[in-house]
CSV table of C-alpha atoms in Angstrom, one decimal:
chain,number,residue,atom,x,y,z
Z,1,MET,CA,14.8,96.2,50.5
Z,2,LYS,CA,12.6,97.8,53.2
Z,3,ARG,CA,10.3,95.2,54.4
Z,4,SER,CA,7.4,94.6,56.7
Z,5,GLU,CA,3.8,92.3,57.4
Z,6,ASP,CA,-0.2,91.5,57.9
Z,7,CYS,CA,-0.9,87.7,60.1
Z,8,GLY,CA,-3.8,86.6,58.4
Z,9,ALA,CA,-1.8,87.7,60.2
Z,10,PRO,CA,-1.7,89.8,57.7
Z,11,GLY,CA,-0.8,93.2,57.8
Z,12,PRO,CA,2.6,94.6,58.7
Z,13,ALA,CA,3.8,95.1,55.2
Z,14,ALA,CA,0.9,96.9,54.0
Z,15,ALA,CA,0.1,98.9,57.1
Z,16,GLY,CA,3.4,100.6,57.2
Z,17,ALA,CA,3.9,100.8,53.4
Z,18,ASN,CA,3.5,104.6,53.2
Z,19,THR,CA,4.5,105.3,56.8
Z,20,PRO,CA,7.4,107.7,57.4
Z,21,VAL,CA,10.5,105.9,58.6
Z,22,ALA,CA,11.5,106.8,62.2
Z,23,THR,CA,15.1,107.6,63.1
Z,24,GLY,CA,14.6,106.4,66.7
Z,25,ASP,CA,12.2,104.3,68.8
Z,26,THR,CA,9.5,105.9,70.9
Z,27,ALA,CA,7.6,104.4,73.8
Z,28,GLN,CA,4.3,105.2,72.0
Z,29,GLY,CA,5.4,103.5,68.8
Z,30,PHE,CA,6.6,100.4,70.7
Z,31,ILE,CA,3.3,100.1,72.7
Z,32,THR,CA,1.0,100.7,69.7
Z,33,ALA,CA,2.8,98.4,67.3
Z,34,GLY,CA,3.2,95.8,70.1
Z,35,ALA,CA,-0.5,95.8,70.7
Z,36,ALA,CA,-1.0,95.1,67.0
Z,37,TYR,CA,1.5,92.2,67.1
Z,38,LEU,CA,-0.3,90.7,70.2
Z,39,LEU,CA,-3.6,90.9,68.4
Z,40,TRP,CA,-2.2,89.2,65.3
Z,41,GLY,CA,-0.2,86.6,67.1
Z,42,LEU,CA,-2.3,85.9,70.3
Z,43,VAL,CA,-5.9,86.8,69.5
Z,44,LEU,CA,-6.3,86.0,65.8
Z,45,PRO,CA,-5.3,82.3,66.0
Z,46,PHE,CA,-7.8,81.6,68.8
Z,47,PHE,CA,-10.4,83.7,67.1
Z,48,MET,CA,-10.1,81.8,63.8
Z,49,LYS,CA,-10.0,78.5,65.6
Z,50,ALA,CA,-13.3,79.2,67.2
Z,51,LEU,CA,-14.7,79.4,63.7
Z,52,ASP,CA,-13.0,76.3,62.3
Z,53,HIS,CA,-16.4,74.7,61.7
Z,54,ILE,CA,-17.3,77.4,59.1
Z,55,ASN,CA,-16.1,77.4,55.5
Z,56,PRO,CA,-12.9,79.6,55.2
Z,57,VAL,CA,-14.4,81.3,52.2
Z,58,GLU,CA,-17.5,82.4,54.2
Z,59,ILE,CA,-15.2,83.7,57.0
Z,60,VAL,CA,-13.1,85.7,54.6
Z,61,ALA,CA,-16.3,87.1,52.9
Z,62,HIS,CA,-17.6,88.3,56.3
Z,63,ARG,CA,-14.1,89.5,57.3
Z,64,ILE,CA,-14.2,91.8,54.2
Z,65,LEU,CA,-17.8,92.9,54.6
Z,66,TRP,CA,-17.6,93.9,58.3
Z,67,ALA,CA,-14.1,95.5,57.9
Z,68,VAL,CA,-15.8,98.2,55.8
Z,69,PRO,CA,-17.8,99.8,58.7
Z,70,ALA,CA,-14.9,99.2,61.1
Z,71,GLY,CA,-12.5,100.9,58.7
Z,72,ALA,CA,-14.9,103.7,57.9
Z,73,VAL,CA,-15.3,104.5,61.6
Z,74,ILE,CA,-11.6,104.7,62.1
Z,75,LEU,CA,-11.1,106.8,59.0
Z,76,ILE,CA,-13.8,109.3,60.1
Z,77,TRP,CA,-12.3,109.5,63.5
Z,78,LEU,CA,-8.9,110.3,61.9
Z,79,GLY,CA,-10.5,112.8,59.6
Z,80,ARG,CA,-9.0,111.3,56.5
Z,81,THR,CA,-12.1,110.6,54.4
Z,82,ALA,CA,-11.1,113.2,51.8
Z,83,ASP,CA,-8.0,111.2,50.9
Z,84,LEU,CA,-10.3,108.2,50.2
Z,85,MET,CA,-12.5,110.2,47.9
Z,86,THR,CA,-9.5,111.4,46.0
Z,87,ALA,CA,-8.3,107.9,45.5
Z,88,PHE,CA,-11.6,106.8,44.1
Z,89,LYS,CA,-11.2,109.5,41.4
Z,90,SER,CA,-8.0,107.9,40.1
Z,91,PRO,CA,-8.6,104.8,37.9
Z,92,LYS,CA,-4.9,103.9,38.3
Z,93,VAL,CA,-5.1,103.9,42.1
Z,94,VAL,CA,-8.3,101.9,42.1
Z,95,ALA,CA,-6.9,99.3,39.7
Z,96,MET,CA,-3.7,98.9,41.8
Z,97,ALA,CA,-5.8,98.7,45.0
Z,98,ALA,CA,-7.9,95.9,43.3
Z,99,VAL,CA,-4.7,94.0,42.7
Z,100,THR,CA,-3.4,94.4,46.3
Z,101,ALA,CA,-6.9,93.6,47.6
Z,102,THR,CA,-7.0,90.3,45.7
Z,103,ILE,CA,-3.6,89.3,47.0
Z,104,ILE,CA,-4.4,90.0,50.6
Z,105,SER,CA,-7.7,88.2,50.4
Z,106,ILE,CA,-5.8,85.1,49.2
Z,107,ASN,CA,-3.5,85.5,52.1
Z,108,TRP,CA,-6.4,85.8,54.5
Z,109,GLY,CA,-8.1,82.8,53.1
Z,110,VAL,CA,-5.1,80.5,53.3
Z,111,TYR,CA,-4.4,81.6,56.9
Z,112,VAL,CA,-8.0,80.9,57.9
Z,113,TYR,CA,-7.8,77.5,56.2
Z,114,ALA,CA,-4.5,76.7,57.9
Z,115,ILE,CA,-5.9,77.4,61.4
Z,116,ALA,CA,-9.1,75.5,60.7
Z,117,SER,CA,-7.3,72.4,59.2
Z,118,ASN,CA,-4.8,72.1,62.1
Z,119,GLN,CA,-1.9,73.4,60.1
Z,120,ALA,CA,-1.1,76.5,62.2
Z,121,LEU,CA,2.6,75.4,62.2
Z,122,GLU,CA,2.7,75.9,58.5
Z,123,ALA,CA,1.2,79.3,58.8
Z,124,SER,CA,3.8,80.2,61.4
Z,125,LEU,CA,6.6,79.0,59.1
Z,126,GLY,CA,5.2,81.2,56.3
Z,127,TYR,CA,5.4,84.3,58.3
Z,128,TYR,CA,8.9,83.4,59.5
Z,129,ILE,CA,10.2,83.1,56.0
Z,130,ASN,CA,8.3,86.2,54.7
Z,131,PRO,CA,11.2,88.7,55.3
Z,132,LEU,CA,13.6,86.4,53.4
Z,133,ILE,CA,11.2,86.2,50.5
Z,134,SER,CA,11.1,90.0,50.5
Z,135,VAL,CA,14.9,90.0,50.1
Z,136,LEU,CA,14.6,87.7,47.1
Z,137,MET,CA,11.9,90.0,45.6
Z,138,GLY,CA,14.4,92.9,46.0
Z,139,VAL,CA,16.9,90.9,44.0
Z,140,PHE,CA,14.7,90.0,41.1
Z,141,LEU,CA,12.4,93.0,41.0
Z,142,LEU,CA,14.6,95.9,42.2
Z,143,GLY,CA,18.1,94.7,41.3
Z,144,GLU,CA,19.2,94.8,44.9
Z,145,LYS,CA,22.3,92.9,46.0
Z,146,PRO,CA,22.0,91.0,49.3
Z,147,SER,CA,25.1,90.6,51.4
Z,148,ARG,CA,26.7,87.2,51.7
Z,149,LEU,CA,25.1,86.7,55.1
Z,150,GLN,CA,21.7,87.4,53.7
Z,151,TRP,CA,22.3,84.8,50.9
Z,152,VAL,CA,23.3,82.3,53.6
Z,153,ALA,CA,20.0,83.1,55.5
Z,154,ILE,CA,18.0,82.5,52.3
Z,155,ALA,CA,19.8,79.3,51.6
Z,156,LEU,CA,19.0,78.0,55.1
Z,157,ALA,CA,15.4,78.9,54.6
Z,158,GLY,CA,15.3,77.0,51.3
Z,159,LEU,CA,16.9,74.0,53.0
Z,160,ALA,CA,14.2,74.1,55.7
Z,161,VAL,CA,11.5,73.9,53.0
Z,162,ILE,CA,13.3,71.0,51.3
Z,163,ILE,CA,13.4,69.1,54.6
Z,164,LEU,CA,9.7,69.6,55.2
Z,165,THR,CA,8.9,68.6,51.7
Z,166,VAL,CA,11.0,65.4,51.8
Z,167,PHE,CA,9.8,64.2,55.2
Z,168,ALA,CA,6.2,65.3,54.9
Z,169,GLY,CA,5.9,64.0,51.4
Z,170,LYS,CA,4.4,67.2,50.1
Z,171,LEU,CA,5.4,70.8,49.5
Z,172,PRO,CA,4.5,73.1,52.5
Z,173,TRP,CA,2.3,75.1,50.2
Z,174,ILE,CA,0.5,76.9,53.0
Z,175,SER,CA,3.8,78.4,54.2
Z,176,LEU,CA,4.9,79.3,50.7
Z,177,VAL,CA,1.6,80.9,49.6
Z,178,LEU,CA,1.4,83.0,52.9
Z,179,ALA,CA,5.1,84.1,52.5
Z,180,PHE,CA,4.9,85.0,48.8
Z,181,SER,CA,1.5,86.6,48.9
Z,182,PHE,CA,2.4,88.7,51.9
Z,183,ALA,CA,5.7,89.8,50.5
Z,184,THR,CA,4.1,90.6,47.1
Z,185,TYR,CA,1.4,92.5,48.9
Z,186,GLY,CA,3.9,94.5,50.8
Z,187,TYR,CA,5.9,95.3,47.7
Z,188,LEU,CA,2.9,96.4,45.6
Z,189,ARG,CA,1.3,98.3,48.6
Z,190,LYS,CA,4.4,100.5,48.7
Z,191,THR,CA,3.5,101.8,45.2
Z,192,LEU,CA,0.0,102.7,46.2
Z,193,PRO,CA,-0.1,106.5,46.7
Z,194,ILE,CA,-2.5,106.4,49.7
Z,195,GLY,CA,-2.1,106.2,53.4
Z,196,PRO,CA,-2.4,102.9,55.4
Z,197,SER,CA,-5.9,103.4,56.8
Z,198,GLN,CA,-7.3,104.8,53.5
Z,199,GLY,CA,-5.7,102.1,51.5
Z,200,PHE,CA,-7.1,99.4,53.7
Z,201,LEU,CA,-10.6,100.8,53.5
Z,202,LEU,CA,-10.3,101.2,49.7
Z,203,GLU,CA,-9.3,97.6,49.4
Z,204,VAL,CA,-12.1,96.1,51.4
Z,205,ILE,CA,-14.7,98.4,49.6
Z,206,ILE,CA,-13.4,97.0,46.3
Z,207,LEU,CA,-13.8,93.5,47.6
Z,208,THR,CA,-17.2,94.0,49.1
Z,209,PRO,CA,-19.3,93.2,46.0
Z,210,ILE,CA,-17.5,89.8,45.7
Z,211,ALA,CA,-18.0,89.3,49.4
Z,212,LEU,CA,-21.7,89.9,49.2
Z,213,VAL,CA,-22.0,87.5,46.2
Z,214,LEU,CA,-20.2,84.8,48.2
Z,215,ILE,CA,-22.4,85.4,51.3
Z,216,GLY,CA,-25.5,85.2,49.2
Z,217,TRP,CA,-24.3,82.0,47.6
Z,218,PHE,CA,-23.8,80.4,51.0
Z,219,ILE,CA,-27.3,81.5,52.1
Z,220,ALA,CA,-28.8,80.1,48.9
Z,221,GLN,CA,-27.0,76.8,49.4
Z,222,GLY,CA,-28.3,76.6,53.0
Z,223,GLU,CA,-24.7,76.5,54.2
Z,224,SER,CA,-24.5,80.0,55.8
Z,225,HIS,CA,-23.7,80.4,59.5
Z,226,PHE,CA,-24.8,84.0,59.5
Z,227,PHE,CA,-28.1,84.2,61.4
Z,228,ALA,CA,-28.8,80.6,60.2
Z,229,GLY,CA,-26.2,79.3,62.6
Z,230,SER,CA,-25.8,80.1,66.3
Z,231,THR,CA,-25.8,83.6,67.8
Z,232,PHE,CA,-22.1,83.0,68.7
Z,233,ASP,CA,-21.3,82.3,65.0
Z,234,THR,CA,-23.2,85.4,63.9
Z,235,TRP,CA,-21.4,87.8,66.3
Z,236,MET,CA,-18.0,86.2,65.6
Z,237,LEU,CA,-18.5,86.7,61.8
Z,238,ILE,CA,-19.4,90.4,62.5
Z,239,ALA,CA,-16.4,90.8,64.8
Z,240,ALA,CA,-14.1,89.5,62.1
Z,241,GLY,CA,-14.2,92.9,60.5
Z,242,PRO,CA,-12.9,94.9,63.6
Z,243,VAL,CA,-10.4,92.1,64.4
Z,244,THR,CA,-9.0,92.6,60.9
Z,245,ALA,CA,-9.1,96.4,60.8
Z,246,ILE,CA,-7.9,97.4,64.3
Z,247,PRO,CA,-4.4,95.8,64.4
Z,248,LEU,CA,-3.7,97.1,60.9
Z,249,VAL,CA,-4.3,100.6,62.0
Z,250,LEU,CA,-2.5,100.2,65.3
Z,251,PHE,CA,0.6,98.9,63.5
Z,252,ALA,CA,0.4,101.7,60.9
Z,253,TYR,CA,0.6,104.4,63.5
Z,254,GLY,CA,2.9,102.5,65.8
Z,255,ALA,CA,5.4,102.0,63.0
Z,256,LYS,CA,5.8,105.8,62.7
Z,257,GLY,CA,7.6,105.8,66.0
Z,258,LEU,CA,9.9,102.8,65.3
Z,259,ARG,CA,13.0,102.1,63.3
Z,260,LEU,CA,12.7,99.5,60.5
Z,261,ALA,CA,15.2,97.3,62.4
Z,262,THR,CA,13.0,97.4,65.5
Z,263,ILE,CA,9.9,96.5,63.4
Z,264,GLY,CA,11.9,93.7,61.8
Z,265,LEU,CA,12.7,92.2,65.3
Z,266,MET,CA,9.2,92.7,66.7
Z,267,GLN,CA,7.5,91.1,63.7
Z,268,TYR,CA,9.0,87.7,64.6
Z,269,SER,CA,6.7,87.7,67.7
Z,270,VAL,CA,3.7,86.9,65.6
Z,271,PRO,CA,4.9,83.6,64.1
Z,272,THR,CA,6.5,82.7,67.4
Z,273,LEU,CA,3.2,83.1,69.2
Z,274,VAL,CA,1.4,81.2,66.5
Z,275,LEU,CA,4.0,78.4,66.8
Z,276,LEU,CA,3.5,78.2,70.6
Z,277,ILE,CA,-0.3,78.2,70.3
Z,278,ALA,CA,-0.2,75.5,67.6
Z,279,VAL,CA,2.0,73.2,69.7
Z,280,PHE,CA,0.7,73.8,73.3
Z,281,PHE,CA,-3.0,74.7,72.6
Z,282,PHE,CA,-3.9,73.2,69.3
Z,283,GLY,CA,-1.9,70.0,69.9
Z,284,GLU,CA,-0.2,70.0,66.5
Z,285,PRO,CA,2.8,67.6,66.2
Z,286,PHE,CA,6.2,69.3,66.5
Z,287,ALA,CA,9.1,66.8,66.3
Z,288,GLY,CA,11.8,65.5,64.0
Z,289,PRO,CA,11.5,67.2,60.6
Z,290,GLN,CA,9.5,70.1,62.0
Z,291,ILE,CA,12.1,70.8,64.7
Z,292,ALA,CA,15.0,70.6,62.2
Z,293,ALA,CA,13.2,72.9,59.7
Z,294,PHE,CA,12.3,75.5,62.3
Z,295,ALA,CA,15.8,75.4,63.8
Z,296,LEU,CA,17.2,76.2,60.4
Z,297,ILE,CA,14.7,79.1,60.0
Z,298,TRP,CA,15.6,80.5,63.4
Z,299,VAL,CA,19.3,80.4,62.5
Z,300,ALA,CA,18.5,82.0,59.2
Z,301,LEU,CA,16.5,84.8,60.8
Z,302,ALA,CA,19.2,85.4,63.4
Z,303,ILE,CA,21.8,85.8,60.6
Z,304,TYR,CA,19.4,88.1,58.6
Z,305,THR,CA,18.5,90.2,61.6
Z,306,SER,CA,22.2,90.7,62.4
Z,307,THR,CA,22.6,92.3,58.9
Z,308,LEU,CA,19.8,94.8,59.8
Z,309,LEU,CA,21.3,95.7,63.2
Z,310,ARG,CA,24.7,96.4,61.5
Z,311,ARG,CA,23.0,99.1,59.4
Z,312,PRO,CA,21.6,101.5,62.0
Z,313,LYS,CA,21.7,104.4,59.6
Z,314,ALA,CA,19.5,102.6,57.0
Z,315,ALA,CA,16.9,102.0,59.7
């Protein structure tokens, strides 16, 4: 199964969903996609941590609202607004975009909550296991047959989840929701007959009425941090739009110059950066069960990646 990202970090799967597959790697593709991964893995966690005193729902609402002008500027610059108008004329496309928009908004919300509640490690785990969830979706939805090594990788990932569940006393729901929502988003986004930039803008436009209602509700409740809070909060909420839109577009166009195997390797940089930030900057505990679980995940991903590298023609 061809697989991604977007995280919250959220974006690789969708951004490259309708992107032509490259037969070789280019320097421009590597640099552009690499910039997207750095924004997702290095900038986004610190950005969201700076807003951890704000309700995650309010953050996501502003992320949606301010992504509209950011996405529109990018689309106008690319000269692809006609494609968006065509998409709006198709009820089927709009309906499918509404579904993908709902799924990615859930992904965004859970990611923001994970960072704010000092559970960035769980978010990191979610994006590590995402490609393996994509393989499972290929089995159950597309009738694909993973190799024996891929089944081993999936089994190791499942064992990691069991370890965390037993020792933590609860299911790592953040990891599972992020992984399944992102994999589902990527799968459905592939069926949306519209380019990455146009699709992203279509999704946030569809979500905007809901975002406005939520923002209005926070204002009415006296809990809004937009203008009612500090100047810093106001500008950060506005900046959430460009922070969401820019890496998605960078990845979408960088992916045109990269093979799928290269994208698969590069995408591990995001959860790795989030993991390092969680441990060394956010001070989240990383010992015992966490180390064992992540070790299993890393072995699983090494096995899975080896299966990709053995199929250069498919990449």
